[in-house]
């Protein structure tokens, strides 16, 4: 899936911690699921094929606002 196929919910120059830069963000797919981009985390070892990322609470709040939640 290409990034262009995703709806970016955060970091679109609306005062978030990164503005237009490529740091913590939440994207929505056409099927309604979410892609989360953030700093790699080593909090625990996830199952094969999965990964952990860490994003600030403010990014999730921004995504919820974008969705009207």
XYZ file of C-alpha atoms in Angstrom:
69
model
C 0.000 0.000 0.000
C 1.389 3.405 -0.930
C 1.242 6.355 1.457
C -0.776 8.241 -1.160
C -3.585 5.705 -0.692
C -3.939 6.622 3.006
C -5.852 9.458 4.644
C -3.488 11.351 6.927
C -5.320 12.297 10.139
C -2.510 14.124 11.952
C 0.450 16.403 11.354
C -1.045 18.366 8.479
C 0.327 21.737 9.575
C -2.309 22.185 12.275
C 0.015 22.944 15.156
C 0.970 19.359 15.961
C 4.480 18.549 17.177
C 5.742 17.905 13.640
C 3.650 20.025 11.307
C 4.317 18.791 7.767
C 7.305 16.617 8.775
C 7.369 12.832 8.794
C 7.205 12.041 12.482
C 4.439 10.521 14.654
C 1.259 10.338 12.584
C -1.945 8.360 12.287
C -3.349 7.370 8.890
C -6.658 5.739 7.940
C -6.878 3.086 5.229
C -9.694 2.769 2.694
C -10.944 -0.271 4.636
C -11.249 1.797 7.844
C -8.228 0.441 9.715
C -5.351 2.597 10.962
C -1.634 2.858 10.276
C 0.419 4.404 13.088
C 3.834 5.946 12.443
C 6.140 6.717 15.352
C 9.423 6.027 17.062
C 10.376 2.361 17.339
C 9.793 0.935 20.806
C 11.442 -1.984 22.542
C 8.922 -2.176 25.402
C 8.487 -5.898 24.670
C 9.088 -8.289 21.806
C 5.988 -8.535 19.612
C 5.046 -11.638 17.633
C 6.763 -12.272 14.306
C 5.474 -9.924 11.636
C 4.398 -7.229 14.102
C 6.187 -4.153 15.386
C 5.843 -1.588 18.160
C 5.809 2.166 17.722
C 5.457 4.883 20.323
C 3.481 8.046 19.612
C 2.593 10.989 21.859
C -0.912 11.204 23.349
C -1.415 14.503 21.527
C -1.177 12.677 18.182
C -4.008 10.306 19.135
C -6.123 13.218 20.364
C -5.519 14.999 17.046
C -6.576 11.867 15.119
C -9.749 11.527 17.223
C -10.627 15.182 16.518
C -10.046 14.642 12.782
C -12.485 11.727 12.900
C -15.035 13.683 14.943
C -14.784 11.318 17.906
